[in-house]
């Protein structure tokens, strides 16, 4: 069929399609002559010294960067949520007594925490840990939601809606926690739903230039994250963080970088203090490298 034989509706559809893909072409084109900087760090973990033409330079090691996502994996009851609180506390206040060794590059951005598993009482206790760890309630940039009461599709749609609503009000999104990501699908072995969720996460991090931290269980007796969803996360994540209980370190949880697109951070431990709050273990020894 020639253009002369096409209806007005078909011509309009063809033009809309062309404009649609022209938009993609502009968004996705990579200019080899344009300088592209490393993604800025959201939360850092240690540093190293690099030699360049100007001499020695301290380089921060990223645990997570803006425009990417990471995930935390561990067996059940391995204090995943406590570790999320540790990262959140460091992001909100890099000078806190519990997080010495972690660095924050928040710079006025918002911190958002979605809990999908727990009811309001338990969720609020998790959310309030950051207040308790930093001895302050002045955290107007900290947004908290318990999504257990709504279905998995509504959880995805609400997260998308809320991120959009913050962007409309000109608030810059920093770190977003989704604890746990398995509750955004009906079945972690559903290929279509798992792929959709990971694609959504990648799109959100790009659109809002934020970092998303997700949490998922490991398979029983294995260090693989659960289901097809876990496999998709492994392939696409910037950083894969693994938590393990060390039987030789009473009460300690060992945090290691299983995979990273960046310089991997050094392994470290945390444990609960006398008030039941997570605290880095011997940070001066862990980060003196």
CSV table of C-alpha atoms in Angstrom, one decimal:
chain,number,residue,atom,x,y,z
A,1,UNK,CA,0.0,0.0,0.0
A,2,UNK,CA,1.4,3.4,-1.0
A,3,UNK,CA,1.1,6.6,1.1
A,4,UNK,CA,-1.6,7.8,-1.3
A,5,UNK,CA,-3.7,4.8,-0.6
A,6,UNK,CA,-3.4,5.0,3.2
A,7,UNK,CA,-6.3,6.4,5.3
A,8,UNK,CA,-5.8,9.6,7.4
A,9,UNK,CA,-5.9,7.3,10.5
A,10,UNK,CA,-3.2,5.1,9.1
A,11,UNK,CA,-1.0,8.1,8.2
A,12,UNK,CA,-1.4,9.6,11.7
A,13,UNK,CA,-0.5,6.2,13.2
A,14,UNK,CA,2.6,5.9,11.0
A,15,UNK,CA,3.7,9.5,12.0
A,16,UNK,CA,3.1,8.8,15.7
A,17,UNK,CA,5.2,5.7,15.4
A,18,UNK,CA,8.0,7.6,13.7
A,19,UNK,CA,7.9,10.3,16.4
A,20,UNK,CA,7.9,7.7,19.1
A,21,UNK,CA,11.0,5.9,17.9
A,22,UNK,CA,12.7,9.3,17.1
A,23,UNK,CA,12.3,10.0,20.8
A,24,UNK,CA,13.9,6.7,21.7
A,25,UNK,CA,16.7,7.4,19.2
A,26,UNK,CA,17.5,10.8,21.0
A,27,UNK,CA,17.3,9.2,24.5
A,28,UNK,CA,19.4,6.2,23.8
A,29,UNK,CA,22.1,7.5,21.4
A,30,UNK,CA,25.6,7.5,22.9
A,31,UNK,CA,27.9,10.1,21.6
A,32,UNK,CA,31.5,8.7,21.6
A,33,UNK,CA,32.9,12.2,21.6
A,34,UNK,CA,31.0,13.4,24.6
A,35,UNK,CA,32.4,13.0,28.1
A,36,UNK,CA,30.3,10.7,30.3
A,37,UNK,CA,31.1,10.8,34.0
A,38,UNK,CA,31.0,8.0,36.4
A,39,UNK,CA,27.6,7.7,38.1
A,40,UNK,CA,27.7,9.8,41.4
A,41,UNK,CA,27.8,7.7,44.6
A,42,UNK,CA,24.7,7.5,46.8
A,43,UNK,CA,26.3,5.5,49.6
A,44,UNK,CA,30.0,4.8,49.9
A,45,UNK,CA,31.9,2.1,51.7
A,46,UNK,CA,35.6,2.7,52.3
A,47,UNK,CA,38.1,4.2,49.9
A,48,UNK,CA,41.4,3.6,48.2
A,49,UNK,CA,44.3,5.8,46.9
A,50,UNK,CA,44.8,6.2,43.2
A,51,UNK,CA,47.8,7.6,41.3
A,52,UNK,CA,47.1,10.0,38.4
A,53,UNK,CA,48.9,12.8,36.6
A,54,UNK,CA,48.1,15.2,39.4
A,55,UNK,CA,49.4,12.9,42.1
A,56,UNK,CA,47.7,10.7,44.7
A,57,UNK,CA,44.0,10.9,45.0
A,58,UNK,CA,41.5,9.4,47.5
A,59,UNK,CA,38.7,7.5,45.7
A,60,UNK,CA,35.5,6.6,47.4
A,61,UNK,CA,34.3,3.0,46.9
A,62,UNK,CA,30.6,3.0,45.9
A,63,UNK,CA,28.2,0.6,47.6
A,64,UNK,CA,25.5,2.1,45.4
A,65,UNK,CA,25.3,4.9,42.8
A,66,UNK,CA,22.6,7.1,41.5
A,67,UNK,CA,20.9,5.8,38.3
A,68,UNK,CA,21.4,2.1,39.3
A,69,UNK,CA,19.9,-0.5,41.6
A,70,UNK,CA,21.3,-3.1,44.0
A,71,UNK,CA,19.8,-6.0,46.0
A,72,UNK,CA,20.4,-7.6,49.3
A,73,UNK,CA,20.1,-11.3,49.6
A,74,UNK,CA,20.2,-13.6,52.6
A,75,UNK,CA,18.6,-16.6,54.2
A,76,UNK,CA,15.5,-16.0,56.4
A,77,UNK,CA,16.3,-14.4,59.8
A,78,UNK,CA,19.7,-13.0,58.7
A,79,UNK,CA,18.8,-9.4,59.8
A,80,UNK,CA,18.2,-8.1,56.3
A,81,UNK,CA,15.9,-5.4,57.6
A,82,UNK,CA,18.4,-4.4,60.2
A,83,UNK,CA,21.0,-4.0,57.5
A,84,UNK,CA,18.6,-1.8,55.5
A,85,UNK,CA,18.2,0.4,58.6
A,86,UNK,CA,22.0,0.6,58.8
A,87,UNK,CA,22.2,1.8,55.2
A,88,UNK,CA,19.3,4.2,55.6
A,89,UNK,CA,20.8,5.6,58.8
A,90,UNK,CA,24.1,6.2,57.0
A,91,UNK,CA,22.4,7.8,54.0
A,92,UNK,CA,20.4,10.2,56.3
A,93,UNK,CA,23.3,11.0,58.6
A,94,UNK,CA,26.8,10.0,57.6
A,95,UNK,CA,28.2,11.2,60.9
A,96,UNK,CA,26.1,8.8,63.0
A,97,UNK,CA,27.7,6.7,65.7
A,98,UNK,CA,26.3,3.4,64.3
A,99,UNK,CA,27.6,3.8,60.8
A,100,UNK,CA,31.2,4.9,61.0
A,101,UNK,CA,32.8,3.7,57.8
A,102,UNK,CA,29.9,4.3,55.5
A,103,UNK,CA,29.6,7.6,53.7
A,104,UNK,CA,26.6,9.5,52.3
A,105,UNK,CA,26.2,11.7,49.3
A,106,UNK,CA,22.6,12.6,49.8
A,107,UNK,CA,23.0,16.3,49.1
A,108,UNK,CA,19.4,17.2,49.8
A,109,UNK,CA,17.7,14.3,48.1
A,110,UNK,CA,14.7,12.3,49.4
A,111,UNK,CA,14.9,8.9,51.1
A,112,UNK,CA,11.9,6.6,50.5
A,113,UNK,CA,11.3,3.2,52.2
A,114,UNK,CA,8.5,0.8,51.0
A,115,UNK,CA,8.0,-2.3,53.2
A,116,UNK,CA,5.8,-5.0,51.6
A,117,UNK,CA,5.8,-7.7,54.2
A,118,UNK,CA,5.0,-6.3,57.6
A,119,UNK,CA,1.9,-4.7,59.2
A,120,UNK,CA,1.8,-1.2,60.5
A,121,UNK,CA,3.2,-1.8,64.0
A,122,UNK,CA,6.3,-3.8,62.8
A,123,UNK,CA,6.9,-1.5,59.9
A,124,UNK,CA,6.8,1.6,62.0
A,125,UNK,CA,9.4,0.1,64.4
A,126,UNK,CA,11.7,-0.6,61.4
A,127,UNK,CA,11.1,3.0,60.0
A,128,UNK,CA,11.7,4.5,63.5
A,129,UNK,CA,15.1,2.8,63.9
A,130,UNK,CA,16.7,5.6,61.8
A,131,UNK,CA,15.3,8.2,64.3
A,132,UNK,CA,16.5,6.1,67.2
A,133,UNK,CA,20.0,5.6,65.7
A,134,UNK,CA,20.4,9.3,65.0
A,135,UNK,CA,18.6,10.5,68.1
A,136,UNK,CA,16.4,12.8,66.0
A,137,UNK,CA,12.9,13.0,64.6
A,138,UNK,CA,13.8,15.8,62.2
A,139,UNK,CA,13.8,13.7,59.0
A,140,UNK,CA,11.3,15.5,56.7
A,141,UNK,CA,13.0,14.0,53.7
A,142,UNK,CA,12.2,10.5,54.9
A,143,UNK,CA,9.1,8.9,53.4
A,144,UNK,CA,7.7,5.6,54.8
A,145,UNK,CA,5.0,3.2,53.6
A,146,UNK,CA,3.7,-0.3,54.6
A,147,UNK,CA,2.3,-1.9,51.4
A,148,UNK,CA,1.3,-5.3,52.9
A,149,UNK,CA,-2.4,-4.4,52.8
A,150,UNK,CA,-2.6,-4.0,49.0
A,151,UNK,CA,-2.1,-6.4,46.1
A,152,UNK,CA,1.2,-6.9,44.2
A,153,UNK,CA,0.0,-5.0,41.1
A,154,UNK,CA,-1.2,-2.1,43.2
A,155,UNK,CA,2.1,-2.1,45.0
A,156,UNK,CA,4.0,-1.6,41.6
A,157,UNK,CA,1.5,1.1,40.5
A,158,UNK,CA,1.6,2.9,43.9
A,159,UNK,CA,5.4,3.0,43.9
A,160,UNK,CA,5.4,4.4,40.4
A,161,UNK,CA,2.7,7.0,41.3
A,162,UNK,CA,4.6,8.1,44.4
A,163,UNK,CA,7.9,8.6,42.6
A,164,UNK,CA,6.1,10.6,39.9
A,165,UNK,CA,4.3,12.7,42.6
A,166,UNK,CA,7.7,13.6,44.2
A,167,UNK,CA,9.2,14.5,40.8
A,168,UNK,CA,6.2,16.8,40.0
A,169,UNK,CA,6.9,18.8,43.2
A,170,UNK,CA,10.5,19.2,42.1
A,171,UNK,CA,11.8,17.0,45.0
A,172,UNK,CA,15.0,15.1,44.0
A,173,UNK,CA,14.7,11.4,44.8
A,174,UNK,CA,17.8,9.9,46.3
A,175,UNK,CA,17.6,6.3,47.6
A,176,UNK,CA,14.5,4.1,47.4
A,177,UNK,CA,14.2,0.9,49.4
A,178,UNK,CA,11.8,-1.9,48.4
A,179,UNK,CA,11.7,-4.5,51.1
A,180,UNK,CA,10.9,-7.1,49.7
A,181,UNK,CA,10.8,-7.2,45.9
A,182,UNK,CA,9.3,-10.7,45.8
A,183,UNK,CA,6.0,-9.1,46.9
A,184,UNK,CA,5.8,-7.2,43.6
A,185,UNK,CA,5.0,-10.5,41.8
A,186,UNK,CA,2.5,-13.3,42.3
A,187,UNK,CA,5.2,-15.9,41.9
A,188,UNK,CA,9.0,-15.4,41.9
A,189,UNK,CA,9.2,-18.1,39.1
A,190,UNK,CA,6.8,-16.2,36.8
A,191,UNK,CA,9.1,-15.1,34.0
A,192,UNK,CA,6.8,-12.4,32.6
A,193,UNK,CA,6.1,-10.8,36.0
A,194,UNK,CA,9.7,-11.1,37.2
A,195,UNK,CA,11.0,-9.5,34.0
A,196,UNK,CA,8.4,-6.7,34.2
A,197,UNK,CA,9.4,-5.8,37.8
A,198,UNK,CA,13.1,-5.6,37.0
A,199,UNK,CA,12.4,-3.5,33.9
A,200,UNK,CA,10.3,-1.2,36.0
A,201,UNK,CA,13.1,-0.8,38.6
A,202,UNK,CA,15.6,-0.1,35.8
A,203,UNK,CA,13.3,2.5,34.3
A,204,UNK,CA,12.6,4.2,37.7
A,205,UNK,CA,16.3,4.5,38.5
A,206,UNK,CA,16.9,6.1,35.0
A,207,UNK,CA,14.0,8.4,35.0
A,208,UNK,CA,14.5,9.8,38.5
A,209,UNK,CA,18.3,9.4,38.7
A,210,UNK,CA,17.9,7.6,42.0
A,211,UNK,CA,19.3,4.4,43.5
A,212,UNK,CA,16.9,1.6,44.4
A,213,UNK,CA,17.8,-1.0,47.0
A,214,UNK,CA,15.8,-4.2,46.9
A,215,UNK,CA,15.7,-7.2,49.3
A,216,UNK,CA,15.2,-10.8,48.4
A,217,UNK,CA,15.7,-14.2,50.2
A,218,UNK,CA,18.3,-16.7,49.1
A,219,UNK,CA,17.3,-20.2,48.1
A,220,UNK,CA,17.4,-22.7,50.9
A,221,UNK,CA,21.0,-24.2,51.3
A,222,UNK,CA,22.3,-22.0,48.4
A,223,UNK,CA,23.7,-18.5,47.8
A,224,UNK,CA,21.4,-18.0,44.8
A,225,UNK,CA,18.6,-15.4,45.2
A,226,UNK,CA,15.1,-16.9,45.0
A,227,UNK,CA,13.5,-17.9,41.7
A,228,UNK,CA,13.5,-16.3,38.2
A,229,UNK,CA,13.1,-12.9,39.9
A,230,UNK,CA,16.4,-13.5,41.7
A,231,UNK,CA,18.1,-14.5,38.4
A,232,UNK,CA,16.9,-11.3,36.7
A,233,UNK,CA,18.1,-9.2,39.6
A,234,UNK,CA,21.6,-10.8,39.4
A,235,UNK,CA,21.9,-10.0,35.7
A,236,UNK,CA,20.8,-6.4,35.9
A,237,UNK,CA,21.9,-5.1,39.3
A,238,UNK,CA,24.9,-2.8,39.9
A,239,UNK,CA,25.7,-4.4,43.2
A,240,UNK,CA,24.7,-7.8,44.7
A,241,UNK,CA,25.1,-7.7,48.5
A,242,UNK,CA,25.2,-10.9,50.5
A,243,UNK,CA,24.5,-11.3,54.3
A,244,UNK,CA,25.6,-14.4,56.2
A,245,UNK,CA,25.8,-15.4,59.9
A,246,UNK,CA,29.3,-16.2,60.9
A,247,UNK,CA,29.3,-19.0,63.5
A,248,UNK,CA,32.8,-17.9,64.6
A,249,UNK,CA,31.6,-14.4,65.4
A,250,UNK,CA,28.9,-14.5,68.0
A,251,UNK,CA,25.9,-12.3,67.0
A,252,UNK,CA,27.7,-10.8,63.9
A,253,UNK,CA,26.4,-10.6,60.4
A,254,UNK,CA,29.0,-10.6,57.6
A,255,UNK,CA,28.3,-8.3,54.7
A,256,UNK,CA,30.1,-9.1,51.4
A,257,UNK,CA,30.0,-7.8,47.9
A,258,UNK,CA,29.1,-10.8,45.8
A,259,UNK,CA,29.1,-8.9,42.5
A,260,UNK,CA,29.6,-5.3,41.5
A,261,UNK,CA,30.0,-3.3,38.3
A,262,UNK,CA,32.4,-1.1,40.3
A,263,UNK,CA,35.4,-1.6,42.6
A,264,UNK,CA,33.9,-4.1,45.2
A,265,UNK,CA,33.7,-2.9,48.8
A,266,UNK,CA,35.6,-4.8,51.4
A,267,UNK,CA,33.7,-7.4,53.6
A,268,UNK,CA,32.6,-6.1,57.0
A,269,UNK,CA,30.4,-7.1,59.9
A,270,UNK,CA,27.6,-5.6,61.9
A,271,UNK,CA,25.7,-6.6,65.0
A,272,UNK,CA,23.0,-5.3,67.3
A,273,UNK,CA,24.1,-3.0,70.2
A,274,UNK,CA,22.7,-3.1,73.7
A,275,UNK,CA,19.6,-1.2,72.5
A,276,UNK,CA,18.9,-3.7,69.7
A,277,UNK,CA,20.1,-1.3,67.0
A,278,UNK,CA,22.4,-2.3,64.2
A,279,UNK,CA,26.0,-1.0,64.4
A,280,UNK,CA,29.1,-1.6,62.3
A,281,UNK,CA,31.6,-3.9,64.0
A,282,UNK,CA,35.2,-2.5,64.5
A,283,UNK,CA,35.0,0.0,61.6
A,284,UNK,CA,38.5,1.3,62.2
A,285,UNK,CA,39.9,-2.1,61.4
A,286,UNK,CA,37.5,-2.8,58.6
A,287,UNK,CA,38.2,0.3,56.6
A,288,UNK,CA,41.9,0.9,57.1
A,289,UNK,CA,43.1,-0.2,53.7
